[in-house]
Amino acid sequence: MEPQHPGPLAEVVSPVTAGWRLLFMPSRARELAVALGASIMVPSMVAAPLLLAALVAAVISGSSLVWGSFWVLLALTVVAVILLTVAMMYVTVSMTVRWVELRPLGTPAQVVIARFLRSSTMAMADLQRVFVIERLSLGQRQSIKVVLHTRSETVECEPATSAPLSRVDAKALTGWLTEQLGRVQVAVERQTEVKRDFLRPDEWWTRSHTAELWRVPVGEVDGIAAQRGVEGYRYTPRAYAMYSPGTSVTVYDPGRAYEVAEELRAERAAGQAADSTAAPGPAEDDATDSR
């Protein structure tokens, strides 16, 4: 058996008896627990304020009608928890991919996809293309997944929230898949999806936040934004609407503002490098003095 794959993929790529295994979910029990907890917590948190208000009203009033409303609301919450639990368990068990194996070692001829309760095997000839898709927001990864395109279906393999695969370098993963599947002429492509639909104005950046990111005085933000095409939005916050209706603030699109921050950082680095190259060294100074 070949040694375990070294480097950043050591936790997620390992040789097994049949071939190479790419692990998406280390523990079935943990994933089921996460799904169960989410299905219970979400409807409970949504209904909790209504249940509390109905309970207080029922205790204070003592009315049988109010008590009846409280019990109806409680019953609806329980039903919602049960339905959501069943739905999430079904989705987790039937659709979540635990691991993918490329069999055999060396030149794979089969792809095995294992889910919770079953696994399926397809010939490598049926696999047409593989995508490694990385979703980013302001330069930070939000998720990563491997998508297998076959002749008859598309299989999305997304790691569990805390799985090691969720943290691996997308470029390294793409390189390993290319190394394995290139031998059988299956194309592997890395794609990046950048979030740009930030909610305006709630998720847009204030002038002071933008100035801090760009490392410029606040007074220069408007000019840089206009020069570099950063969309701004001027509005009156709800906190000022009643007491200071004339007070408004400007916020900026985070997607483009982040790109400008990267541009400014690169320009400053290039300027510093140019200055250090242009500055005369001690030997040059001595030569100039001697002349």
PDB file of C-alpha atoms in Angstrom:
ATOM      1  CA  MET A   1       0.000   0.000   0.000  1.00  0.00           C
ATOM      2  CA  GLU A   2       1.251   3.477  -0.825  1.00  0.00           C
ATOM      3  CA  PRO A   3       1.989   5.805   2.069  1.00  0.00           C
ATOM      4  CA  GLN A   4      -0.588   8.358   3.101  1.00  0.00           C
ATOM      5  CA  HIS A   5      -0.694  11.452   0.916  1.00  0.00           C
ATOM      6  CA  PRO A   6       1.683  14.030   2.449  1.00  0.00           C
ATOM      7  CA  GLY A   7       1.260  17.748   2.965  1.00  0.00           C
ATOM      8  CA  PRO A   8      -1.955  19.694   3.456  1.00  0.00           C
ATOM      9  CA  LEU A   9      -4.181  16.817   2.279  1.00  0.00           C
ATOM     10  CA  ALA A  10      -2.879  14.231   4.757  1.00  0.00           C
ATOM     11  CA  GLU A  11      -6.043  14.440   6.893  1.00  0.00           C
ATOM     12  CA  VAL A  12      -8.487  14.041   4.015  1.00  0.00           C
ATOM     13  CA  VAL A  13      -6.747  11.811   1.457  1.00  0.00           C
ATOM     14  CA  SER A  14      -5.667   8.322   2.449  1.00  0.00           C
ATOM     15  CA  PRO A  15      -4.984   5.009   0.721  1.00  0.00           C
ATOM     16  CA  VAL A  16      -7.338   2.129   1.476  1.00  0.00           C
ATOM     17  CA  THR A  17      -7.281  -1.457   0.299  1.00  0.00           C
ATOM     18  CA  ALA A  18      -9.172  -0.666  -2.892  1.00  0.00           C
ATOM     19  CA  GLY A  19      -7.747   2.759  -3.775  1.00  0.00           C
ATOM     20  CA  TRP A  20      -7.545   6.401  -2.695  1.00  0.00           C
ATOM     21  CA  ARG A  21     -10.251   7.739  -0.386  1.00  0.00           C
ATOM     22  CA  LEU A  22     -11.261  11.414  -0.196  1.00  0.00           C
ATOM     23  CA  LEU A  23     -13.018  11.964   3.146  1.00  0.00           C
ATOM     24  CA  PHE A  24     -15.867  14.472   3.442  1.00  0.00           C
ATOM     25  CA  MET A  25     -17.435  13.414   6.747  1.00  0.00           C
ATOM     26  CA  PRO A  26     -15.284  11.949   9.543  1.00  0.00           C
ATOM     27  CA  SER A  27     -18.206  10.959  11.798  1.00  0.00           C
ATOM     28  CA  ARG A  28     -21.758   9.971  10.890  1.00  0.00           C
ATOM     29  CA  ALA A  29     -22.917  10.212  14.520  1.00  0.00           C
ATOM     30  CA  ARG A  30     -21.634  13.770  14.859  1.00  0.00           C
ATOM     31  CA  GLU A  31     -23.301  14.884  11.637  1.00  0.00           C
ATOM     32  CA  LEU A  32     -26.617  13.371  12.708  1.00  0.00           C
ATOM     33  CA  ALA A  33     -26.299  15.112  16.082  1.00  0.00           C
ATOM     34  CA  VAL A  34     -25.663  18.457  14.369  1.00  0.00           C
ATOM     35  CA  ALA A  35     -28.688  18.008  12.099  1.00  0.00           C
ATOM     36  CA  LEU A  36     -30.874  16.959  15.034  1.00  0.00           C
ATOM     37  CA  GLY A  37     -29.748  19.886  17.159  1.00  0.00           C
ATOM     38  CA  ALA A  38     -30.392  22.379  14.370  1.00  0.00           C
ATOM     39  CA  SER A  39     -33.859  20.972  13.675  1.00  0.00           C
ATOM     40  CA  ILE A  40     -34.789  21.376  17.342  1.00  0.00           C
ATOM     41  CA  MET A  41     -33.141  24.719  18.042  1.00  0.00           C
ATOM     42  CA  VAL A  42     -34.285  26.722  15.003  1.00  0.00           C
ATOM     43  CA  PRO A  43     -38.089  26.429  15.440  1.00  0.00           C
ATOM     44  CA  SER A  44     -37.711  26.628  19.225  1.00  0.00           C
ATOM     45  CA  MET A  45     -35.785  29.913  19.039  1.00  0.00           C
ATOM     46  CA  VAL A  46     -38.276  31.362  16.561  1.00  0.00           C
ATOM     47  CA  ALA A  47     -41.293  30.382  18.662  1.00  0.00           C
ATOM     48  CA  ALA A  48     -39.797  31.123  22.104  1.00  0.00           C
ATOM     49  CA  PRO A  49     -40.731  34.859  22.236  1.00  0.00           C
ATOM     50  CA  LEU A  50     -44.300  34.117  21.121  1.00  0.00           C
ATOM     51  CA  LEU A  51     -44.642  31.266  23.595  1.00  0.00           C
ATOM     52  CA  LEU A  52     -43.305  33.397  26.435  1.00  0.00           C
ATOM     53  CA  ALA A  53     -45.627  36.285  25.603  1.00  0.00           C
ATOM     54  CA  ALA A  54     -48.619  33.945  25.326  1.00  0.00           C
ATOM     55  CA  LEU A  55     -47.747  32.275  28.629  1.00  0.00           C
ATOM     56  CA  VAL A  56     -47.441  35.598  30.464  1.00  0.00           C
ATOM     57  CA  ALA A  57     -50.727  36.790  28.973  1.00  0.00           C
ATOM     58  CA  ALA A  58     -52.443  33.550  29.955  1.00  0.00           C
ATOM     59  CA  VAL A  59     -51.144  33.698  33.544  1.00  0.00           C
ATOM     60  CA  ILE A  60     -52.111  37.340  33.990  1.00  0.00           C
ATOM     61  CA  SER A  61     -55.533  37.122  32.386  1.00  0.00           C
ATOM     62  CA  GLY A  62     -56.498  33.641  33.515  1.00  0.00           C
ATOM     63  CA  SER A  63     -58.756  33.477  30.486  1.00  0.00           C
ATOM     64  CA  SER A  64     -59.465  30.031  29.102  1.00  0.00           C
ATOM     65  CA  LEU A  65     -59.352  31.489  25.573  1.00  0.00           C
ATOM     66  CA  VAL A  66     -55.837  32.846  26.114  1.00  0.00           C
ATOM     67  CA  TRP A  67     -54.732  29.572  27.653  1.00  0.00           C
ATOM     68  CA  GLY A  68     -56.172  27.757  24.672  1.00  0.00           C
ATOM     69  CA  SER A  69     -54.160  29.988  22.322  1.00  0.00           C
ATOM     70  CA  PHE A  70     -51.016  29.215  24.278  1.00  0.00           C
ATOM     71  CA  TRP A  71     -51.561  25.448  24.026  1.00  0.00           C
ATOM     72  CA  VAL A  72     -52.284  25.713  20.303  1.00  0.00           C
ATOM     73  CA  LEU A  73     -49.073  27.678  19.769  1.00  0.00           C
ATOM     74  CA  LEU A  74     -47.111  25.149  21.801  1.00  0.00           C
ATOM     75  CA  ALA A  75     -48.589  22.270  19.798  1.00  0.00           C
ATOM     76  CA  LEU A  76     -47.691  24.004  16.510  1.00  0.00           C
ATOM     77  CA  THR A  77     -44.124  24.445  17.736  1.00  0.00           C
ATOM     78  CA  VAL A  78     -43.843  20.760  18.589  1.00  0.00           C
ATOM     79  CA  VAL A  79     -45.249  19.794  15.168  1.00  0.00           C
ATOM     80  CA  ALA A  80     -42.773  22.138  13.452  1.00  0.00           C
ATOM     81  CA  VAL A  81     -39.873  20.570  15.369  1.00  0.00           C
ATOM     82  CA  ILE A  82     -40.975  17.072  14.411  1.00  0.00           C
ATOM     83  CA  LEU A  83     -41.439  17.921  10.721  1.00  0.00           C
ATOM     84  CA  LEU A  84     -38.121  19.760  10.499  1.00  0.00           C
ATOM     85  CA  THR A  85     -36.340  16.912  12.290  1.00  0.00           C
ATOM     86  CA  VAL A  86     -37.741  14.343   9.875  1.00  0.00           C
ATOM     87  CA  ALA A  87     -36.837  16.520   6.864  1.00  0.00           C
ATOM     88  CA  MET A  88     -33.271  17.191   8.010  1.00  0.00           C
ATOM     89  CA  MET A  89     -32.685  13.557   8.922  1.00  0.00           C
ATOM     90  CA  TYR A  90     -33.923  12.491   5.502  1.00  0.00           C
ATOM     91  CA  VAL A  91     -31.727  14.996   3.674  1.00  0.00           C
ATOM     92  CA  THR A  92     -28.680  14.103   5.775  1.00  0.00           C
ATOM     93  CA  VAL A  93     -29.084  10.361   5.393  1.00  0.00           C
ATOM     94  CA  SER A  94     -30.060  10.289   1.722  1.00  0.00           C
ATOM     95  CA  MET A  95     -27.960  13.057   0.176  1.00  0.00           C
ATOM     96  CA  THR A  96     -24.860  13.726   2.277  1.00  0.00           C
ATOM     97  CA  VAL A  97     -21.661  12.184   0.878  1.00  0.00           C
ATOM     98  CA  ARG A  98     -19.335  10.562   3.420  1.00  0.00           C
ATOM     99  CA  TRP A  99     -16.410   9.770   1.152  1.00  0.00           C
ATOM    100  CA  VAL A 100     -15.393   9.195  -2.456  1.00  0.00           C
ATOM    101  CA  GLU A 101     -12.968   6.479  -3.506  1.00  0.00           C
ATOM    102  CA  LEU A 102     -10.953   6.253  -6.695  1.00  0.00           C
ATOM    103  CA  ARG A 103     -10.268   2.577  -7.421  1.00  0.00           C
ATOM    104  CA  PRO A 104      -7.755   1.043  -7.871  1.00  0.00           C
ATOM    105  CA  LEU A 105      -4.549   2.797  -6.858  1.00  0.00           C
ATOM    106  CA  GLY A 106      -2.463   4.096  -9.718  1.00  0.00           C
ATOM    107  CA  THR A 107      -4.872   4.315 -12.631  1.00  0.00           C
ATOM    108  CA  PRO A 108      -8.439   4.444 -11.267  1.00  0.00           C
ATOM    109  CA  ALA A 109     -11.164   2.681 -13.242  1.00  0.00           C
ATOM    110  CA  GLN A 110     -14.074   3.213 -10.836  1.00  0.00           C
ATOM    111  CA  VAL A 111     -15.499   5.915  -8.618  1.00  0.00           C
ATOM    112  CA  VAL A 112     -17.312   4.828  -5.451  1.00  0.00           C
ATOM    113  CA  ILE A 113     -19.565   7.360  -3.712  1.00  0.00           C
ATOM    114  CA  ALA A 114     -20.538   6.452  -0.147  1.00  0.00           C
ATOM    115  CA  ARG A 115     -23.481   8.065   1.615  1.00  0.00           C
ATOM    116  CA  PHE A 116     -24.927   7.289   5.056  1.00  0.00           C
ATOM    117  CA  LEU A 117     -26.645   3.989   4.329  1.00  0.00           C
ATOM    118  CA  ARG A 118     -25.590   3.067   0.827  1.00  0.00           C
ATOM    119  CA  SER A 119     -22.877   3.449  -1.746  1.00  0.00           C
ATOM    120  CA  SER A 120     -22.870   3.554  -5.512  1.00  0.00           C
ATOM    121  CA  THR A 121     -20.196   2.637  -8.024  1.00  0.00           C
ATOM    122  CA  MET A 122     -19.725   4.062 -11.489  1.00  0.00           C
ATOM    123  CA  ALA A 123     -17.200   3.451 -14.204  1.00  0.00           C
ATOM    124  CA  MET A 124     -14.551   6.101 -14.657  1.00  0.00           C
ATOM    125  CA  ALA A 125     -15.699   6.404 -18.280  1.00  0.00           C
ATOM    126  CA  ASP A 126     -19.006   7.863 -16.994  1.00  0.00           C
ATOM    127  CA  LEU A 127     -17.221  10.656 -15.128  1.00  0.00           C
ATOM    128  CA  GLN A 128     -16.961  13.627 -17.478  1.00  0.00           C
ATOM    129  CA  ARG A 129     -15.692  16.528 -15.395  1.00  0.00           C
ATOM    130  CA  VAL A 130     -14.888  17.462 -11.783  1.00  0.00           C
ATOM    131  CA  PHE A 131     -15.151  20.938 -10.256  1.00  0.00           C
ATOM    132  CA  VAL A 132     -13.628  22.161  -7.004  1.00  0.00           C
ATOM    133  CA  ILE A 133     -15.811  25.128  -6.060  1.00  0.00           C
ATOM    134  CA  GLU A 134     -14.710  27.583  -3.381  1.00  0.00           C
ATOM    135  CA  ARG A 135     -17.075  30.292  -2.114  1.00  0.00           C
ATOM    136  CA  LEU A 136     -15.413  33.439  -0.792  1.00  0.00           C
ATOM    137  CA  SER A 137     -16.634  36.541   0.978  1.00  0.00           C
ATOM    138  CA  LEU A 138     -14.177  39.431   1.338  1.00  0.00           C
ATOM    139  CA  GLY A 139     -11.269  37.070   0.836  1.00  0.00           C
ATOM    140  CA  GLN A 140     -12.470  34.611   3.486  1.00  0.00           C
ATOM    141  CA  ARG A 141     -13.671  31.136   2.571  1.00  0.00           C
ATOM    142  CA  GLN A 142     -17.318  30.403   3.292  1.00  0.00           C
ATOM    143  CA  SER A 143     -17.463  26.864   1.894  1.00  0.00           C
ATOM    144  CA  ILE A 144     -15.823  24.408  -0.466  1.00  0.00           C
ATOM    145  CA  LYS A 145     -17.262  21.455  -2.363  1.00  0.00           C
ATOM    146  CA  VAL A 146     -16.369  18.926  -5.033  1.00  0.00           C
ATOM    147  CA  VAL A 147     -18.899  18.460  -7.834  1.00  0.00           C
ATOM    148  CA  LEU A 148     -18.821  15.332  -9.983  1.00  0.00           C
ATOM    149  CA  HIS A 149     -20.459  15.629 -13.401  1.00  0.00           C
ATOM    150  CA  THR A 150     -21.393  12.302 -14.929  1.00  0.00           C
ATOM    151  CA  ARG A 151     -23.365  11.419 -18.020  1.00  0.00           C
ATOM    152  CA  SER A 152     -26.590  11.031 -16.070  1.00  0.00           C
ATOM    153  CA  GLU A 153     -26.319  13.161 -12.913  1.00  0.00           C
ATOM    154  CA  THR A 154     -24.439  15.754 -10.912  1.00  0.00           C
ATOM    155  CA  VAL A 155     -23.173  14.760  -7.479  1.00  0.00           C
ATOM    156  CA  GLU A 156     -22.315  17.537  -5.038  1.00  0.00           C
ATOM    157  CA  CYS A 157     -19.907  16.484  -2.299  1.00  0.00           C
ATOM    158  CA  GLU A 158     -19.709  19.038   0.489  1.00  0.00           C
ATOM    159  CA  PRO A 159     -17.714  18.448   3.669  1.00  0.00           C
ATOM    160  CA  ALA A 160     -19.282  18.558   7.110  1.00  0.00           C
ATOM    161  CA  THR A 161     -18.965  21.856   8.956  1.00  0.00           C
ATOM    162  CA  SER A 162     -16.041  20.782  11.146  1.00  0.00           C
ATOM    163  CA  ALA A 163     -14.512  18.279   8.729  1.00  0.00           C
ATOM    164  CA  PRO A 164     -10.806  18.686   7.858  1.00  0.00           C
ATOM    165  CA  LEU A 165     -11.730  18.964   4.166  1.00  0.00           C
ATOM    166  CA  SER A 166     -13.545  22.230   4.866  1.00  0.00           C
ATOM    167  CA  ARG A 167     -10.169  23.786   5.728  1.00  0.00           C
ATOM    168  CA  VAL A 168      -7.870  22.394   3.043  1.00  0.00           C
ATOM    169  CA  ASP A 169      -6.372  24.545   0.324  1.00  0.00           C
ATOM    170  CA  ALA A 170      -8.543  24.462  -2.793  1.00  0.00           C
ATOM    171  CA  LYS A 171      -5.512  24.654  -5.059  1.00  0.00           C
ATOM    172  CA  ALA A 172      -3.887  21.649  -3.364  1.00  0.00           C
ATOM    173  CA  LEU A 173      -7.104  19.643  -3.613  1.00  0.00           C
ATOM    174  CA  THR A 174      -7.478  20.522  -7.286  1.00  0.00           C
ATOM    175  CA  GLY A 175      -3.876  19.528  -7.916  1.00  0.00           C
ATOM    176  CA  TRP A 176      -4.307  16.138  -6.268  1.00  0.00           C
ATOM    177  CA  LEU A 177      -7.520  15.391  -8.179  1.00  0.00           C
ATOM    178  CA  THR A 178      -5.843  16.460 -11.404  1.00  0.00           C
ATOM    179  CA  GLU A 179      -2.920  14.156 -10.654  1.00  0.00           C
ATOM    180  CA  GLN A 180      -5.239  11.188 -10.095  1.00  0.00           C
ATOM    181  CA  LEU A 181      -7.852  11.805 -12.781  1.00  0.00           C
ATOM    182  CA  GLY A 182      -5.544  13.207 -15.449  1.00  0.00           C
ATOM    183  CA  ARG A 183      -4.317   9.672 -16.059  1.00  0.00           C
ATOM    184  CA  VAL A 184      -7.811   8.724 -17.243  1.00  0.00           C
ATOM    185  CA  GLN A 185      -8.459  11.984 -19.161  1.00  0.00           C
ATOM    186  CA  VAL A 186     -11.012  13.449 -16.720  1.00  0.00           C
ATOM    187  CA  ALA A 187     -10.765  17.236 -16.547  1.00  0.00           C
ATOM    188  CA  VAL A 188     -10.562  18.877 -13.121  1.00  0.00           C
ATOM    189  CA  GLU A 189     -11.280  22.595 -12.766  1.00  0.00           C
ATOM    190  CA  ARG A 190     -11.172  24.965  -9.825  1.00  0.00           C
ATOM    191  CA  GLN A 191     -13.832  27.664  -9.610  1.00  0.00           C
ATOM    192  CA  THR A 192     -14.220  30.578  -7.244  1.00  0.00           C
ATOM    193  CA  GLU A 193     -17.577  32.094  -6.369  1.00  0.00           C
ATOM    194  CA  VAL A 194     -17.271  35.494  -4.707  1.00  0.00           C
ATOM    195  CA  LYS A 195     -20.166  36.851  -2.690  1.00  0.00           C
ATOM    196  CA  ARG A 196     -21.229  40.265  -3.955  1.00  0.00           C
ATOM    197  CA  ASP A 197     -24.868  40.488  -2.932  1.00  0.00           C
ATOM    198  CA  PHE A 198     -24.314  42.238   0.397  1.00  0.00           C
ATOM    199  CA  LEU A 199     -27.527  43.638   1.892  1.00  0.00           C
ATOM    200  CA  ARG A 200     -27.748  47.403   1.577  1.00  0.00           C
ATOM    201  CA  PRO A 201     -27.308  49.214   3.888  1.00  0.00           C
ATOM    202  CA  ASP A 202     -27.072  46.657   6.715  1.00  0.00           C
ATOM    203  CA  GLU A 203     -23.965  44.864   5.407  1.00  0.00           C
ATOM    204  CA  TRP A 204     -22.388  47.814   3.604  1.00  0.00           C
ATOM    205  CA  TRP A 205     -19.415  49.565   5.155  1.00  0.00           C
ATOM    206  CA  THR A 206     -19.460  52.975   6.809  1.00  0.00           C
ATOM    207  CA  ARG A 207     -17.040  55.702   5.818  1.00  0.00           C
ATOM    208  CA  SER A 208     -14.912  55.182   8.950  1.00  0.00           C
ATOM    209  CA  HIS A 209     -14.720  51.419   8.460  1.00  0.00           C
ATOM    210  CA  THR A 210     -13.769  51.878   4.820  1.00  0.00           C
ATOM    211  CA  ALA A 211     -11.101  54.419   5.739  1.00  0.00           C
ATOM    212  CA  GLU A 212      -9.612  51.998   8.262  1.00  0.00           C
ATOM    213  CA  LEU A 213      -9.513  49.226   5.675  1.00  0.00           C
ATOM    214  CA  TRP A 214      -7.949  51.477   3.038  1.00  0.00           C
ATOM    215  CA  ARG A 215      -5.560  53.045   5.607  1.00  0.00           C
ATOM    216  CA  VAL A 216      -6.464  56.575   4.556  1.00  0.00           C
ATOM    217  CA  PRO A 217      -8.015  59.562   6.355  1.00  0.00           C
ATOM    218  CA  VAL A 218     -11.814  59.526   6.494  1.00  0.00           C
ATOM    219  CA  GLY A 219     -11.944  62.692   4.407  1.00  0.00           C
ATOM    220  CA  GLU A 220     -10.310  60.916   1.444  1.00  0.00           C
ATOM    221  CA  VAL A 221     -12.775  58.034   1.257  1.00  0.00           C
ATOM    222  CA  ASP A 222     -15.345  59.759  -0.957  1.00  0.00           C
ATOM    223  CA  GLY A 223     -12.731  60.791  -3.508  1.00  0.00           C
ATOM    224  CA  ILE A 224     -11.116  57.348  -3.695  1.00  0.00           C
ATOM    225  CA  ALA A 225     -14.519  55.692  -3.952  1.00  0.00           C
ATOM    226  CA  ALA A 226     -15.541  57.943  -6.850  1.00  0.00           C
ATOM    227  CA  GLN A 227     -12.211  57.484  -8.609  1.00  0.00           C
ATOM    228  CA  ARG A 228     -12.195  53.684  -8.320  1.00  0.00           C
ATOM    229  CA  GLY A 229     -15.844  52.958  -8.891  1.00  0.00           C
ATOM    230  CA  VAL A 230     -16.986  51.966  -5.403  1.00  0.00           C
ATOM    231  CA  GLU A 231     -20.756  52.291  -5.189  1.00  0.00           C
ATOM    232  CA  GLY A 232     -22.023  54.353  -2.260  1.00  0.00           C
ATOM    233  CA  TYR A 233     -25.446  54.593  -0.672  1.00  0.00           C
ATOM    234  CA  ARG A 234     -26.630  57.549   1.379  1.00  0.00           C
ATOM    235  CA  TYR A 235     -29.441  57.054   3.858  1.00  0.00           C
ATOM    236  CA  THR A 236     -30.802  58.142   7.231  1.00  0.00           C
ATOM    237  CA  PRO A 237     -30.402  55.424   9.886  1.00  0.00           C
ATOM    238  CA  ARG A 238     -33.479  54.500  11.882  1.00  0.00           C
ATOM    239  CA  ALA A 239     -31.721  55.633  15.059  1.00  0.00           C
ATOM    240  CA  TYR A 240     -31.555  59.201  13.647  1.00  0.00           C
ATOM    241  CA  ALA A 241     -34.896  59.288  11.843  1.00  0.00           C
ATOM    242  CA  MET A 242     -36.895  60.553  14.828  1.00  0.00           C
ATOM    243  CA  TYR A 243     -34.401  62.808  16.614  1.00  0.00           C
ATOM    244  CA  SER A 244     -32.181  64.012  13.765  1.00  0.00           C
ATOM    245  CA  PRO A 245     -34.109  63.513  10.521  1.00  0.00           C
ATOM    246  CA  GLY A 246     -31.554  65.518   8.559  1.00  0.00           C
ATOM    247  CA  THR A 247     -28.643  63.305   9.612  1.00  0.00           C
ATOM    248  CA  SER A 248     -27.574  60.862   6.949  1.00  0.00           C
ATOM    249  CA  VAL A 249     -24.585  58.592   6.455  1.00  0.00           C
ATOM    250  CA  THR A 250     -22.875  57.096   3.437  1.00  0.00           C
ATOM    251  CA  VAL A 251     -22.041  53.413   3.230  1.00  0.00           C
ATOM    252  CA  TYR A 252     -20.042  51.590   0.563  1.00  0.00           C
ATOM    253  CA  ASP A 253     -20.322  48.300  -1.284  1.00  0.00           C
ATOM    254  CA  PRO A 254     -18.038  45.869   0.638  1.00  0.00           C
ATOM    255  CA  GLY A 255     -17.207  43.738  -2.405  1.00  0.00           C
ATOM    256  CA  ARG A 256     -15.661  46.506  -4.463  1.00  0.00           C
ATOM    257  CA  ALA A 257     -14.286  48.258  -1.359  1.00  0.00           C
ATOM    258  CA  TYR A 258     -12.353  45.109  -0.471  1.00  0.00           C
ATOM    259  CA  GLU A 259     -10.949  44.893  -4.006  1.00  0.00           C
ATOM    260  CA  VAL A 260      -9.816  48.530  -3.759  1.00  0.00           C
ATOM    261  CA  ALA A 261      -8.135  47.751  -0.429  1.00  0.00           C
ATOM    262  CA  GLU A 262      -6.145  45.008  -2.166  1.00  0.00           C
ATOM    263  CA  GLU A 263      -5.267  47.371  -5.025  1.00  0.00           C
ATOM    264  CA  LEU A 264      -4.058  50.068  -2.620  1.00  0.00           C
ATOM    265  CA  ARG A 265      -2.021  47.522  -0.666  1.00  0.00           C
ATOM    266  CA  ALA A 266      -0.345  46.311  -3.848  1.00  0.00           C
ATOM    267  CA  GLU A 267       0.362  49.877  -5.012  1.00  0.00           C
ATOM    268  CA  ARG A 268       1.934  50.782  -1.674  1.00  0.00           C
ATOM    269  CA  ALA A 269       4.089  47.663  -1.731  1.00  0.00           C
ATOM    270  CA  ALA A 270       5.198  48.433  -5.283  1.00  0.00           C
ATOM    271  CA  GLY A 271       5.977  52.024  -4.301  1.00  0.00           C
ATOM    272  CA  GLN A 272       8.064  50.935  -1.323  1.00  0.00           C
ATOM    273  CA  ALA A 273       9.951  48.456  -3.482  1.00  0.00           C
ATOM    274  CA  ALA A 274      10.634  51.161  -6.069  1.00  0.00           C
ATOM    275  CA  ASP A 275      11.840  53.580  -3.382  1.00  0.00           C
ATOM    276  CA  SER A 276      14.202  51.013  -1.891  1.00  0.00           C
ATOM    277  CA  THR A 277      15.602  50.238  -5.347  1.00  0.00           C
ATOM    278  CA  ALA A 278      16.053  53.897  -6.227  1.00  0.00           C
ATOM    279  CA  ALA A 279      17.692  54.852  -2.921  1.00  0.00           C
ATOM    280  CA  PRO A 280      21.530  54.894  -3.245  1.00  0.00           C
ATOM    281  CA  GLY A 281      23.442  52.417  -1.104  1.00  0.00           C
ATOM    282  CA  PRO A 282      26.491  53.247   1.039  1.00  0.00           C
ATOM    283  CA  ALA A 283      28.926  52.340  -1.740  1.00  0.00           C
ATOM    284  CA  GLU A 284      27.174  54.661  -4.169  1.00  0.00           C
ATOM    285  CA  ASP A 285      27.214  57.476  -1.602  1.00  0.00           C
ATOM    286  CA  ASP A 286      30.966  57.007  -1.068  1.00  0.00           C
ATOM    287  CA  ALA A 287      31.583  57.029  -4.784  1.00  0.00           C
ATOM    288  CA  THR A 288      29.616  60.226  -5.174  1.00  0.00           C
ATOM    289  CA  ASP A 289      31.510  61.908  -2.335  1.00  0.00           C
ATOM    290  CA  SER A 290      34.886  60.901  -3.799  1.00  0.00           C
ATOM    291  CA  ARG A 291      33.927  62.486  -7.076  1.00  0.00           C
TER     292      ARG A 291
END
